[in-house]
Tab-separated table of C-alpha atoms in Angstrom:
chain	number	residue	atom	x	y	z
A	12	MET	CA	0.000	0.000	0.000
A	13	THR	CA	1.312	3.472	-0.850
A	14	ALA	CA	0.473	6.694	0.949
A	15	PRO	CA	-2.257	8.732	-0.794
A	16	GLU	CA	-0.814	11.741	-2.567
A	17	ASN	CA	-3.008	14.203	-0.691
A	18	THR	CA	-2.107	13.020	2.808
A	19	PRO	CA	0.066	15.401	4.836
A	20	ALA	CA	2.883	12.872	5.210
A	21	ALA	CA	3.328	12.156	1.512
A	22	ALA	CA	7.068	12.450	0.817
A	23	SER	CA	9.728	10.997	-1.409
A	24	ASP	CA	11.763	8.006	-0.286
A	25	ASP	CA	14.842	10.258	-0.292
A	26	GLU	CA	13.287	12.864	1.998
A	27	PRO	CA	11.252	11.289	4.783
A	28	THR	CA	8.742	13.521	6.503
A	29	SER	CA	9.715	14.594	10.021
A	30	VAL	CA	6.987	13.766	12.534
A	31	ASP	CA	7.248	15.333	16.009
A	32	PHE	CA	6.082	13.187	18.917
A	33	TRP	CA	5.649	14.517	22.470
A	34	PHE	CA	5.586	11.866	25.214
A	35	ASP	CA	5.530	11.370	28.954
A	36	PRO	CA	7.354	8.118	29.827
A	37	VAL	CA	4.848	7.084	32.512
A	38	CYS	CA	1.782	7.084	30.229
A	39	PRO	CA	0.976	3.550	28.962
A	40	TRP	CA	-1.234	4.836	26.133
A	41	ALA	CA	1.488	7.131	24.806
A	42	TRP	CA	3.855	4.162	24.959
A	43	LEU	CA	1.575	2.093	22.742
A	44	THR	CA	1.200	4.972	20.279
A	45	SER	CA	4.970	5.387	20.165
A	46	ARG	CA	5.460	1.712	19.307
A	47	TRP	CA	2.914	2.148	16.524
A	48	MET	CA	4.899	5.116	15.194
A	49	LEU	CA	8.039	2.964	15.049
A	50	GLU	CA	6.050	0.550	12.912
A	51	VAL	CA	4.911	3.440	10.722
A	52	GLU	CA	8.562	4.377	10.138
A	53	LYS	CA	9.053	0.954	8.541
A	54	VAL	CA	6.184	1.272	6.067
A	55	ARG	CA	5.874	4.995	5.374
A	56	PRO	CA	8.526	7.645	4.543
A	57	VAL	CA	8.494	9.266	7.985
A	58	ARG	CA	11.099	9.932	10.644
A	59	VAL	CA	10.042	10.488	14.256
A	60	ARG	CA	11.589	13.280	16.316
A	61	TRP	CA	11.003	12.799	20.037
A	62	HIS	CA	10.102	15.523	22.539
A	63	VAL	CA	9.240	15.538	26.238
A	64	MET	CA	5.907	16.644	27.665
A	65	SER	CA	4.640	16.201	31.204
A	66	LEU	CA	1.374	14.931	32.657
A	67	ALA	CA	2.322	16.636	35.911
A	68	VAL	CA	2.629	20.011	34.153
A	69	LEU	CA	-0.495	19.400	32.078
A	70	ASN	CA	-2.634	18.729	35.143
A	71	GLU	CA	-1.340	21.530	37.386
A	72	PRO	CA	-4.310	23.870	36.679
A	73	LYS	CA	-6.875	21.205	37.612
A	74	ILE	CA	-4.944	19.143	40.151
A	75	HIS	CA	-7.624	19.479	42.864
A	76	GLU	CA	-10.313	18.180	40.498
A	77	LEU	CA	-8.528	14.903	39.829
A	78	PRO	CA	-9.147	11.577	41.597
A	79	GLU	CA	-6.940	11.121	44.653
A	80	GLU	CA	-5.128	8.116	43.175
A	81	TYR	CA	-4.175	10.065	40.060
A	82	ARG	CA	-3.039	13.057	42.112
A	83	GLU	CA	-0.836	10.730	44.130
A	84	MET	CA	0.710	9.301	40.953
A	85	LEU	CA	1.463	12.772	39.619
A	86	ALA	CA	3.056	13.846	42.896
A	87	THR	CA	5.156	10.743	43.516
A	88	THR	CA	6.147	9.197	40.178
A	89	ALA	CA	5.338	11.529	37.271
A	90	TRP	CA	8.041	14.175	37.776
A	91	GLY	CA	11.114	11.953	38.051
A	92	PRO	CA	11.234	10.297	34.598
A	93	VAL	CA	10.436	13.469	32.631
A	94	ARG	CA	13.080	15.390	34.578
A	95	VAL	CA	15.632	12.720	33.739
A	96	ALA	CA	14.562	12.756	30.079
A	97	ILE	CA	14.860	16.534	29.736
A	98	ALA	CA	18.221	16.512	31.530
A	99	ALA	CA	19.476	13.844	29.130
A	100	GLU	CA	18.323	15.942	26.163
A	101	GLN	CA	19.979	19.077	27.519
A	102	LYS	CA	23.273	17.318	28.165
A	103	PHE	CA	23.504	14.917	25.235
A	104	GLY	CA	21.132	16.196	22.545
A	105	SER	CA	17.665	15.286	21.347
A	106	GLU	CA	18.889	12.148	19.587
A	107	VAL	CA	19.137	10.343	22.940
A	108	LEU	CA	15.408	10.714	23.643
A	109	GLY	CA	14.275	7.893	21.353
A	110	PRO	CA	16.509	5.210	22.908
A	111	LEU	CA	15.852	6.540	26.412
A	112	TYR	CA	12.081	6.512	25.875
A	113	THR	CA	12.280	2.935	24.608
A	114	ALA	CA	14.289	1.983	27.686
A	115	PHE	CA	11.864	3.722	30.052
A	116	GLY	CA	8.799	2.259	28.383
A	117	THR	CA	10.154	-1.276	28.278
A	118	ARG	CA	10.972	-1.174	31.987
A	119	PHE	CA	7.852	0.714	33.117
A	120	HIS	CA	5.192	-0.865	30.920
A	121	ASN	CA	6.314	-4.135	29.369
A	122	GLU	CA	8.124	-5.268	32.537
A	123	ASP	CA	5.769	-3.424	34.927
A	124	ARG	CA	8.630	-2.182	37.115
A	125	PRO	CA	8.105	0.626	39.636
A	126	ARG	CA	8.830	4.188	38.496
A	127	ASP	CA	11.624	4.520	41.037
A	128	ARG	CA	15.325	5.371	40.995
A	129	GLU	CA	16.421	1.758	40.581
A	130	THR	CA	14.319	1.322	37.448
A	131	VAL	CA	15.413	4.690	36.067
A	132	ILE	CA	19.050	3.631	36.469
A	133	LEU	CA	18.336	0.385	34.612
A	134	ALA	CA	16.735	2.372	31.793
A	135	LEU	CA	19.705	4.731	31.615
A	136	GLN	CA	22.008	1.728	31.361
A	137	ASP	CA	19.856	0.280	28.589
A	138	ALA	CA	20.091	3.576	26.681
A	139	GLY	CA	23.864	3.863	27.170
A	140	LEU	CA	23.555	7.000	29.296
A	141	PRO	CA	25.305	7.894	32.578
A	142	GLU	CA	23.629	6.521	35.687
A	143	ASP	CA	24.067	9.815	37.516
A	144	LEU	CA	21.332	11.321	35.343
A	145	ALA	CA	19.005	9.636	37.858
A	146	ASP	CA	20.005	12.412	40.274
A	147	PHE	CA	17.760	14.746	38.253
A	148	MET	CA	14.631	12.859	39.320
A	149	GLY	CA	14.302	15.223	42.267
A	150	SER	CA	15.968	18.261	40.713
A	151	THR	CA	14.247	21.359	39.356
A	152	GLU	CA	17.346	22.458	37.404
A	153	TYR	CA	15.807	21.854	33.977
A	154	ASP	CA	12.147	22.418	34.872
A	155	GLU	CA	11.903	25.529	32.689
A	156	GLU	CA	13.260	23.579	29.707
A	157	LEU	CA	10.756	20.833	30.521
A	158	ARG	CA	7.892	23.315	30.617
A	159	GLN	CA	9.034	24.898	27.368
A	160	SER	CA	9.167	21.527	25.605
A	161	HIS	CA	5.722	20.741	26.996
A	162	ARG	CA	4.333	24.097	25.818
A	163	GLU	CA	5.658	23.599	22.306
A	164	GLY	CA	3.586	20.455	21.961
A	165	ILE	CA	0.456	21.365	23.875
A	166	GLU	CA	0.038	24.763	22.202
A	167	LEU	CA	-0.422	22.939	18.909
A	168	VAL	CA	-3.519	21.094	20.126
A	169	GLY	CA	-4.902	22.860	23.227
A	170	GLN	CA	-5.167	22.028	26.919
A	171	GLU	CA	-8.010	19.492	26.809
A	172	VAL	CA	-5.831	16.611	25.650
A	173	GLY	CA	-3.074	14.429	27.045
A	174	THR	CA	-0.011	12.591	25.818
A	175	PRO	CA	0.994	11.871	23.122
A	176	VAL	CA	0.859	14.872	20.837
A	177	ILE	CA	1.912	14.293	17.233
A	178	ALA	CA	2.668	17.029	14.691
A	179	THR	CA	3.373	16.621	10.980
A	180	PRO	CA	3.515	18.989	7.980
A	181	GLY	CA	0.087	19.541	6.422
A	182	PRO	CA	-0.824	19.691	2.727
A	183	ASP	CA	-0.617	23.504	2.731
A	184	GLY	CA	2.741	23.615	4.496
A	185	GLU	CA	1.322	24.352	7.941
A	186	ARG	CA	1.719	21.849	10.748
A	187	VAL	CA	-1.118	19.450	11.498
A	188	ALA	CA	-1.146	18.317	15.139
A	189	PHE	CA	-3.367	15.934	17.042
A	190	PHE	CA	-3.631	13.988	20.296
A	191	GLY	CA	-3.411	10.225	19.973
A	192	PRO	CA	-4.415	7.984	18.391
A	193	VAL	CA	-5.200	5.894	21.460
A	194	VAL	CA	-4.993	2.241	20.458
A	195	THR	CA	-4.258	-1.160	21.976
A	196	PRO	CA	-2.378	-3.223	21.067
A	197	ALA	CA	-0.050	-1.234	18.809
A	198	PRO	CA	-0.814	-2.074	15.141
A	199	LYS	CA	1.993	-3.523	13.049
A	200	GLY	CA	2.883	-3.705	9.379
A	201	GLU	CA	0.197	-2.641	6.949
A	202	ALA	CA	-2.296	-2.244	9.793
A	203	ALA	CA	0.007	0.441	11.193
A	204	ALA	CA	0.216	2.064	7.743
A	205	ARG	CA	-3.572	2.143	7.313
A	206	LEU	CA	-4.095	3.750	10.711
A	207	TRP	CA	-1.432	6.362	9.903
A	208	ASP	CA	-2.992	7.219	6.533
A	209	GLY	CA	-6.447	7.492	8.050
A	210	THR	CA	-5.274	9.558	11.006
A	211	LEU	CA	-3.595	12.064	8.707
A	212	LEU	CA	-6.607	12.343	6.423
A	213	VAL	CA	-8.903	13.033	9.371
A	214	ALA	CA	-6.483	15.408	11.112
A	215	ALA	CA	-6.000	17.444	7.924
A	216	THR	CA	-9.742	17.986	7.428
A	217	PRO	CA	-10.577	21.679	8.076
A	218	GLY	CA	-12.819	22.079	11.095
A	219	PHE	CA	-12.339	18.514	12.337
A	220	TYR	CA	-11.693	18.255	16.079
A	221	GLU	CA	-12.603	14.945	17.640
A	222	ILE	CA	-13.657	11.342	17.151
A	223	LYS	CA	-13.876	9.152	20.235
A	224	ARG	CA	-15.424	6.125	21.915
A	225	THR	CA	-15.180	4.625	25.399
A	226	ARG	CA	-12.104	2.481	26.019
A	227	THR	CA	-13.143	-1.058	26.923
A	228	GLU	CA	-9.669	-2.616	27.138
A	229	ARG	CA	-6.629	-1.870	29.229
A	230	PRO	CA	-3.238	-1.339	27.531
A	231	ILE	CA	-1.944	-4.524	25.891
A	232	PHE	CA	1.847	-4.662	25.713
A	233	ASP	CA	3.845	-7.031	23.524
């Protein structure tokens, strides 16, 4: 199957389209979407560029409206991984985010390990990064850079969404951005390609904002 000519991501094989993907490592749904995007890279001329966003930052304005369990998660485990990710990007460049995200997600979601310092160190080892980056779990040193990276993604789609945010060039040269898709398990092969083509066609439709149904399954990890 080839990408339709009028889809935003249509590009030559020599010049893959850059797709920007904002993630929070603790979100299982973003993890599944990210694995789908890696499948899309195999079957469509796209290249994913990874960026950090934060569920903790996103939910600050409405923190007191959230269920107690979710507030507890944001306070105790949501800040550490994103702080480590943004510190790694600041020190070693954005190219480390893809491998680090894969390492985080594999440990957090596929292996169901706790979001603690020990697991973060294992993920850093997996990604070939210094273990002392785990010290940034409790540091605010790069919080402004974290908030800026978060803003760059969320301002493309608005506040009433979550992670992930995906942005790609549109047919008129402007960026098309959307939240999701939310899917489980992550499609592979041509199924991944069909979902990508359809997502882009819908997202590029003027005036289109939302299509949704109730989730009836929990995240399914390979």
